Short mmCIF file of C-alpha atoms and ligand atoms in Angstrom, two decimals:
data_model
loop_
_atom_site.label_atom_id
_atom_site.label_comp_id
_atom_site.label_asym_id
_atom_site.label_seq_id
_atom_site.Cartn_x
_atom_site.Cartn_y
_atom_site.Cartn_z
CA UNK M 1479 1.13 22.36 23.60
CA UNK M 1480 -0.91 21.09 26.45
CA UNK M 1481 -0.95 17.33 25.79
CA UNK M 1482 2.25 16.19 27.57
CA UNK M 1483 3.97 12.94 28.04
CA UNK M 1484 2.65 12.20 31.51
CA UNK M 1485 -1.11 13.19 30.08
CA UNK M 1486 -0.70 10.45 27.41
CA UNK M 1487 0.50 7.84 30.28
CA UNK M 1488 -2.83 8.79 32.06
CA UNK M 1489 -4.91 8.45 29.18
CA UNK M 1490 -3.39 4.84 28.88
CA UNK M 1491 -3.89 4.05 32.56
CA UNK M 1492 -7.46 5.23 32.56
CA UNK M 1493 -8.46 3.50 29.32
CA UNK M 1494 -9.34 6.72 27.48
CA UNK M 1495 -8.51 6.32 23.81
CA UNK M 1496 -5.61 8.57 22.36
CA UNK M 1497 -6.54 10.42 19.13
CA UNK M 1498 -3.88 11.01 16.47
CA UNK M 1499 -4.06 12.51 13.19
CA UNK M 1500 -1.69 13.65 10.39
CA UNK M 1501 -1.60 17.13 9.20
CA UNK M 1502 0.72 18.82 6.62
CA UNK M 1503 0.01 22.39 6.71
CA UNK M 1504 -1.27 25.37 8.98
CA UNK M 1505 -5.00 25.51 8.17
CA UNK M 1506 -5.48 21.56 8.48
CA UNK M 1507 -3.28 21.88 11.83
CA UNK M 1508 -5.53 24.44 13.24
CA UNK M 1509 -8.60 22.39 12.35
CA UNK M 1510 -7.48 19.29 13.61
CA UNK M 1511 -5.79 21.01 16.84
CA UNK M 1512 -9.29 22.85 17.47
CA UNK M 1513 -11.12 19.82 17.00
CA UNK M 1514 -9.24 18.34 20.08
CA UNK M 1515 -7.05 15.58 19.04
CA UNK M 1516 -4.32 14.64 21.42
CA UNK M 1517 -1.40 13.99 18.81
CA UNK M 1518 -0.78 15.51 15.38
CA UNK M 1519 1.89 13.56 13.14
CA UNK M 1520 3.38 15.44 10.28
CA UNK M 1521 3.74 11.96 8.77
CA UNK M 1522 6.10 11.10 5.78
CA UNK M 1523 2.79 10.07 4.09
CA UNK M 1524 3.00 13.85 3.03
CA UNK M 1525 5.07 12.14 0.01
CA UNK M 1526 1.58 10.63 -1.13
CA UNK M 1527 -0.87 13.18 0.33
CA UNK M 1528 0.52 16.54 -0.47
CA UNK M 1529 3.92 16.16 -2.20
CA UNK M 1530 2.90 14.06 -5.03
CA UNK M 1531 6.05 11.95 -5.02
CA UNK M 1532 4.32 8.58 -5.24
CA UNK M 1533 0.64 7.24 -4.52
CA UNK M 1534 1.87 4.91 -2.02
CA UNK M 1535 5.56 4.94 -1.20
CA UNK M 1536 6.95 7.34 1.31
CA UNK M 1537 10.50 6.84 0.65
CA UNK M 1538 11.03 9.88 -1.40
CA UNK M 1539 9.99 12.52 1.18
CA UNK M 1540 13.10 14.31 2.33
CA UNK M 1541 14.02 15.92 5.67
CA UNK M 1542 13.87 19.28 3.94
CA UNK M 1543 10.40 18.83 2.80
CA UNK M 1544 9.05 17.58 5.87
CA UNK M 1545 10.89 20.38 7.95
CA UNK M 1546 8.78 22.80 6.11
CA UNK M 1547 5.49 21.13 6.58
CA UNK M 1548 6.41 20.55 10.30
CA UNK M 1549 7.09 24.22 10.83
CA UNK M 1550 3.74 25.10 9.49
CA UNK M 1551 1.87 22.49 11.50
CA UNK M 1552 3.64 23.54 14.63
CA UNK M 1553 2.53 26.65 14.19
CA UNK M 1554 -1.07 25.92 14.00
CA UNK M 1555 -1.22 23.43 16.83
CA UNK M 1556 -1.82 25.21 20.41
CA UNK M 1557 -3.13 22.27 22.25
CA UNK M 1558 -1.90 18.74 20.43
CA UNK M 1559 1.53 17.42 20.75
CA UNK M 1560 3.32 17.55 17.39
CA UNK M 1561 5.10 14.65 16.03
CA UNK M 1562 7.92 15.04 13.41
CA UNK M 1563 8.27 12.12 11.32
CA UNK M 1564 11.84 11.05 10.48
CA UNK M 1565 11.99 10.16 6.78
CA UNK M 1566 13.62 7.27 5.13
CA UNK M 1567 17.44 7.52 5.45
CA UNK M 1568 17.37 10.28 7.82
CA UNK M 1569 18.13 8.08 10.67
CA UNK M 1570 19.44 4.57 9.25
CA UNK M 1571 22.96 5.49 8.66
CA UNK M 1572 24.22 6.15 12.09
CA UNK M 1573 23.01 7.42 15.81
CA UNK M 1574 24.78 10.75 14.86
CA UNK M 1575 22.75 11.21 11.89
CA UNK M 1576 19.48 10.35 13.82
CA UNK M 1577 20.17 12.61 16.55
CA UNK M 1578 21.06 15.67 14.43
CA UNK M 1579 18.10 15.00 12.09
CA UNK M 1580 15.80 14.41 14.99
CA UNK M 1581 17.22 17.93 16.45
CA UNK M 1582 16.33 19.61 13.42
CA UNK M 1583 12.56 18.50 13.59
CA UNK M 1584 12.52 20.03 17.10
CA UNK M 1585 14.80 22.83 16.94
CA UNK M 1586 14.20 24.12 13.62
CA UNK M 1587 10.49 23.13 12.90
CA UNK M 1588 8.92 23.02 16.28
CA UNK M 1589 8.08 19.43 16.61
CA UNK M 1590 7.55 18.40 20.18
CA UNK M 1591 8.58 14.92 19.74
CA UNK M 1592 9.85 12.65 16.60
CA UNK M 1593 8.83 9.30 15.22
CA UNK M 1594 10.78 6.61 13.48
CA UNK M 1595 10.06 3.19 11.93
CA UNK M 1596 11.16 -0.15 12.58
CA UNK M 1597 13.10 -2.29 15.02
CA UNK M 1598 16.77 -3.71 14.68
CA UNK M 1599 19.17 -0.77 14.48
CA UNK M 1600 16.13 1.62 14.88
CA UNK M 1601 16.04 0.55 18.61
CA UNK M 1602 19.62 1.84 19.21
CA UNK M 1603 18.51 5.00 17.08
CA UNK M 1604 15.71 5.65 19.37
CA UNK M 1605 17.81 5.25 22.47
CA UNK M 1606 20.36 7.67 21.01
CA UNK M 1607 17.62 10.44 20.40
CA UNK M 1608 16.15 9.82 23.73
CA UNK M 1609 19.47 10.23 25.27
CA UNK M 1610 19.97 13.61 23.40
CA UNK M 1611 16.70 14.70 25.10
CA UNK M 1612 14.16 14.28 22.33
CA UNK M 1613 11.17 12.04 22.93
CA UNK M 1614 10.68 9.24 20.41
CA UNK M 1615 7.62 7.39 19.06
CA UNK M 1616 8.41 4.10 17.51
CA UNK M 1617 6.44 2.54 14.57
CA UNK M 1618 6.42 -1.22 13.98
CA UNK M 1619 4.35 -3.82 11.69
CA UNK M 1620 3.76 -2.43 8.46
CA UNK M 1621 6.55 0.04 8.14
CA UNK M 1622 6.14 1.88 4.87
CA UNK M 1623 9.73 2.90 4.52
CA UNK M 1624 10.64 -0.77 4.31
CA UNK M 1625 7.64 -1.95 2.60
CA UNK M 1626 9.62 -3.26 -0.44
CA UNK M 1627 11.63 -5.64 2.06
CA UNK M 1628 8.30 -6.63 3.62
CA UNK M 1629 7.05 -7.70 0.19
CA UNK M 1630 4.67 -4.91 0.00
CA UNK M 1631 2.00 -3.09 1.93
CA UNK M 1632 0.44 -5.77 3.72
CA UNK M 1633 -0.45 -6.96 7.42
CA UNK M 1634 2.28 -8.06 9.40
CA UNK M 1635 2.57 -10.62 12.49
CA UNK M 1636 -0.06 -13.02 11.07
CA UNK M 1637 2.21 -16.20 11.51
CA UNK M 1638 2.91 -16.75 15.34
CA UNK M 1639 6.68 -16.31 15.25
CA UNK M 1640 6.47 -13.13 13.43
CA UNK M 1641 3.85 -11.95 15.90
CA UNK M 1642 6.22 -12.90 18.86
CA UNK M 1643 8.99 -10.89 16.91
CA UNK M 1644 6.68 -7.74 16.92
CA UNK M 1645 5.96 -8.27 20.62
CA UNK M 1646 9.72 -8.56 21.36
CA UNK M 1647 10.18 -5.37 19.40
CA UNK M 1648 7.67 -3.49 21.17
CA UNK M 1649 9.17 -4.45 24.21
CA UNK M 1650 12.64 -3.44 23.03
CA UNK M 1651 11.54 -0.11 21.76
CA UNK M 1652 10.13 0.55 25.26
CA UNK M 1653 13.27 -0.32 27.09
CA UNK M 1654 15.06 1.92 24.53
CA UNK M 1655 12.95 4.83 25.90
CA UNK M 1656 10.21 5.32 23.44
CA UNK M 1657 6.93 7.04 24.95
CA UNK M 1658 4.88 5.38 22.63
CA UNK M 1659 4.51 3.06 19.76
CA UNK M 1660 2.38 2.87 16.39
CA UNK M 1661 1.42 -0.38 15.34
CA UNK M 1662 0.31 -0.62 11.83
CA UNK M 1663 -1.68 -3.57 10.32
CA UNK M 1664 -0.94 -5.82 13.06
CA UNK M 1665 -3.78 -8.57 13.68
CA UNK M 1666 -6.10 -7.11 16.31
CA UNK M 1667 -5.18 -9.85 18.95
CA UNK M 1668 -1.56 -9.26 18.62
CA UNK M 1669 -1.93 -5.49 18.86
CA UNK M 1670 -3.91 -5.88 21.95
CA UNK M 1671 -1.50 -8.38 23.55
CA UNK M 1672 1.29 -5.88 22.96
CA UNK M 1673 -0.68 -3.06 24.10
CA UNK M 1674 -1.52 -5.04 27.41
CA UNK M 1675 2.41 -5.82 27.82
CA UNK M 1676 3.64 -2.27 27.66
CA UNK M 1677 3.52 0.63 30.03
CA UNK M 1678 3.72 3.17 26.99
CA UNK M 1679 0.63 3.82 24.85
CA UNK M 1680 0.31 2.13 21.66
CA UNK M 1681 -1.29 3.62 18.71
CA UNK M 1682 -2.88 1.71 15.96
CA UNK M 1683 -3.74 2.09 12.30
CA UNK M 1684 -5.37 -1.00 10.92
CA UNK M 1685 -4.65 -2.83 14.11
CA UNK M 1686 -8.01 -2.82 15.61
CA UNK M 1687 -9.67 -1.51 18.64
CA UNK M 1688 -7.38 -3.23 21.40
CA UNK M 1689 -4.55 -0.53 21.10
CA UNK M 1690 -4.34 2.76 23.37
CA UNK M 1691 -5.37 4.87 20.48
CA UNK M 1692 -5.82 5.34 16.83
CA UNK M 1693 -4.16 7.23 14.02
CA UNK M 1694 -5.49 7.77 10.52
CA UNK M 1695 -4.05 9.87 7.78
CA UNK M 1696 -6.06 12.96 7.51
CA UNK M 1697 -6.72 12.87 3.86
CA UNK M 1698 -8.01 9.17 4.13
CA UNK M 1699 -10.43 9.97 6.83
CA UNK M 1700 -11.79 13.21 5.12
CA UNK M 1701 -11.62 11.56 1.81
CA UNK M 1702 -9.49 14.57 0.78
CA UNK M 1703 -7.47 13.09 -2.17
CA UNK M 1704 -7.83 14.86 -5.48
CA UNK M 1705 -8.58 12.02 -7.51
CA UNK M 1706 -9.88 8.38 -7.16
CA UNK M 1707 -7.79 6.93 -4.60
CA UNK M 1708 -7.21 3.53 -3.14
CA UNK M 1709 -8.95 2.94 0.14
CA UNK M 1710 -7.23 0.60 2.54
CA UNK M 1711 -9.48 -1.98 4.38
CA UNK M 1712 -8.68 -0.05 7.65
CA UNK M 1713 -9.88 3.54 6.49
CA UNK M 1714 -13.07 4.84 7.22
CA UNK M 1715 -14.29 8.11 5.45
CA UNK M 1716 -15.66 10.29 8.09
CA UNK M 1717 -16.46 13.10 5.53
CA UNK M 1718 -16.33 13.83 1.64
CA UNK M 1719 -14.09 17.00 1.75
CA UNK M 1720 -12.61 16.35 -1.81
CA UNK M 1721 -16.11 16.36 -3.15
CA UNK M 1722 -17.13 19.27 -1.24
CA UNK M 1723 -13.90 21.15 -2.44
CA UNK M 1724 -14.51 20.24 -6.15
CA UNK M 1725 -18.05 21.33 -6.03
CA UNK M 1726 -16.91 24.57 -4.37
CA UNK M 1727 -14.33 25.44 -7.05
CA UNK M 1728 -16.94 24.40 -9.79
CA UNK M 1729 -19.51 26.84 -8.28
CA UNK M 1730 -16.63 29.51 -8.38
CA UNK M 1731 -15.69 28.92 -11.87
CA UNK M 1732 -19.43 28.79 -13.00
CA UNK M 1733 -20.22 32.31 -11.31
CA UNK M 1734 -16.92 33.87 -12.78
CA UNK M 1735 -17.94 32.72 -16.19
CA UNK M 1736 -21.56 33.49 -15.83
CA UNK M 1737 -20.64 37.17 -14.45
CA UNK M 1738 -22.34 36.72 -11.13
CA UNK M 1739 -19.39 36.94 -9.00
CA UNK M 1740 -18.13 39.21 -7.83
CA UNK M 1741 -21.42 41.00 -6.77
CA UNK M 1742 -22.07 44.47 -5.48
CA UNK M 1743 -21.43 43.17 -1.99
CA UNK M 1744 -17.86 42.19 -2.68
CA UNK M 1745 -16.44 45.54 -4.02
CA UNK M 1746 -14.97 48.33 -2.61
CA UNK M 1747 -16.65 51.95 -3.46
CA UNK M 1748 -14.94 55.39 -3.89
CA UNK M 1749 -16.68 58.52 -3.00
CA UNK M 1750 -18.18 60.37 -6.24
CA UNK M 1751 -15.70 63.47 -5.59
CA UNK M 1752 -12.79 61.20 -5.48
CA UNK M 1753 -13.83 59.28 -8.59
CA UNK M 1754 -14.60 62.40 -10.65
CA UNK M 1755 -11.15 63.97 -9.41
CA UNK M 1756 -9.56 60.81 -10.71
CA UNK M 1757 -11.26 60.53 -13.94
CA UNK M 1758 -10.27 64.30 -14.54
CA UNK M 1759 -6.83 63.44 -13.67
CA UNK M 1760 -6.76 60.59 -16.24
CA UNK M 1761 -8.05 62.62 -18.96
CA UNK M 1762 -5.57 65.30 -18.45
CA UNK M 1763 -2.67 62.68 -18.07
CA UNK M 1764 -0.89 62.08 -14.78
CA UNK M 1765 2.34 63.84 -13.76
CA UNK M 1766 3.96 60.57 -14.23
CA UNK M 1767 2.53 60.09 -17.71
CA UNK M 1768 3.99 63.61 -18.41
CA UNK M 1769 7.30 62.61 -17.36
CA UNK M 1770 7.16 59.58 -19.56
CA UNK M 1771 6.05 61.74 -22.32
CA UNK M 1772 9.15 63.90 -22.11
CA UNK M 1773 11.18 60.71 -22.45
O1 KIV L 237 3.47 8.92 7.80
C1 KIV L 237 2.32 8.39 8.38
O2 KIV L 237 1.06 9.09 8.03
C2 KIV L 237 2.24 7.56 9.42
C3 KIV L 237 1.05 7.01 9.97
C4 KIV L 237 0.43 6.34 8.84
C5 KIV L 237 1.24 6.38 11.23
O3 KIV L 237 3.29 6.91 9.59
#
């Protein structure tokens, strides 16, 4: 990892936008890392993107599943900071649980830091994890793990008192020691005000251009979902990898069925004398065949 916490602060101070994206496996980790992003989140969005638990909800992702994915991603990142995402119910019950699970993401899976959602008790959990020596990123606004409680996946902080609560929560998470905060689906002006107030970087998703950085789910920005998928308002498709993959696999299937793959350039040769000795041996029956024949 060459991206450090002081470096993130410097990016905020200099007004250089921070780039964060999700990844869930080794090849995509290598690709996003070599593309030069600053932060790679092994999000619990894996529940939707790669694990197939549910098209929208993240609540079913487990610690064990995310540890496997985080391990693969951390092996693929040389430059970016890797964020392990604490899944639902891995930190809600107690500080002890939160610290133990955060420790697994860092010690067993190679994450550099962890992220957790919410305010309320999550503020104390963040402080406990930080006190144990693990940097924590907060996440407020639309918090997908508690979307049911929020009344669905919808923008948060659109009434002044709710916006003020988000503002106060962000300040409290900073005071608890968080090194950064994700602001999800918060009105642009509110996200900008929070970003201006904090000394730590904010990373927005669906929260406009006034945050210190942006995050998108890789499968959303590359349009990589296997089938037609819902496109949230804040997602921009920067490529159409799903279509490219489908076309590639169709071309492969067509060539296998049409007998044009593999071609002569894809095969290994055997020297004529070796081939002829092999054929003679096959015709004579091998020593092993003779042993089997004795049986
Ligand atoms: O799990 C995830 O991918 C996230 C991002 C959307 C911030 O939490």
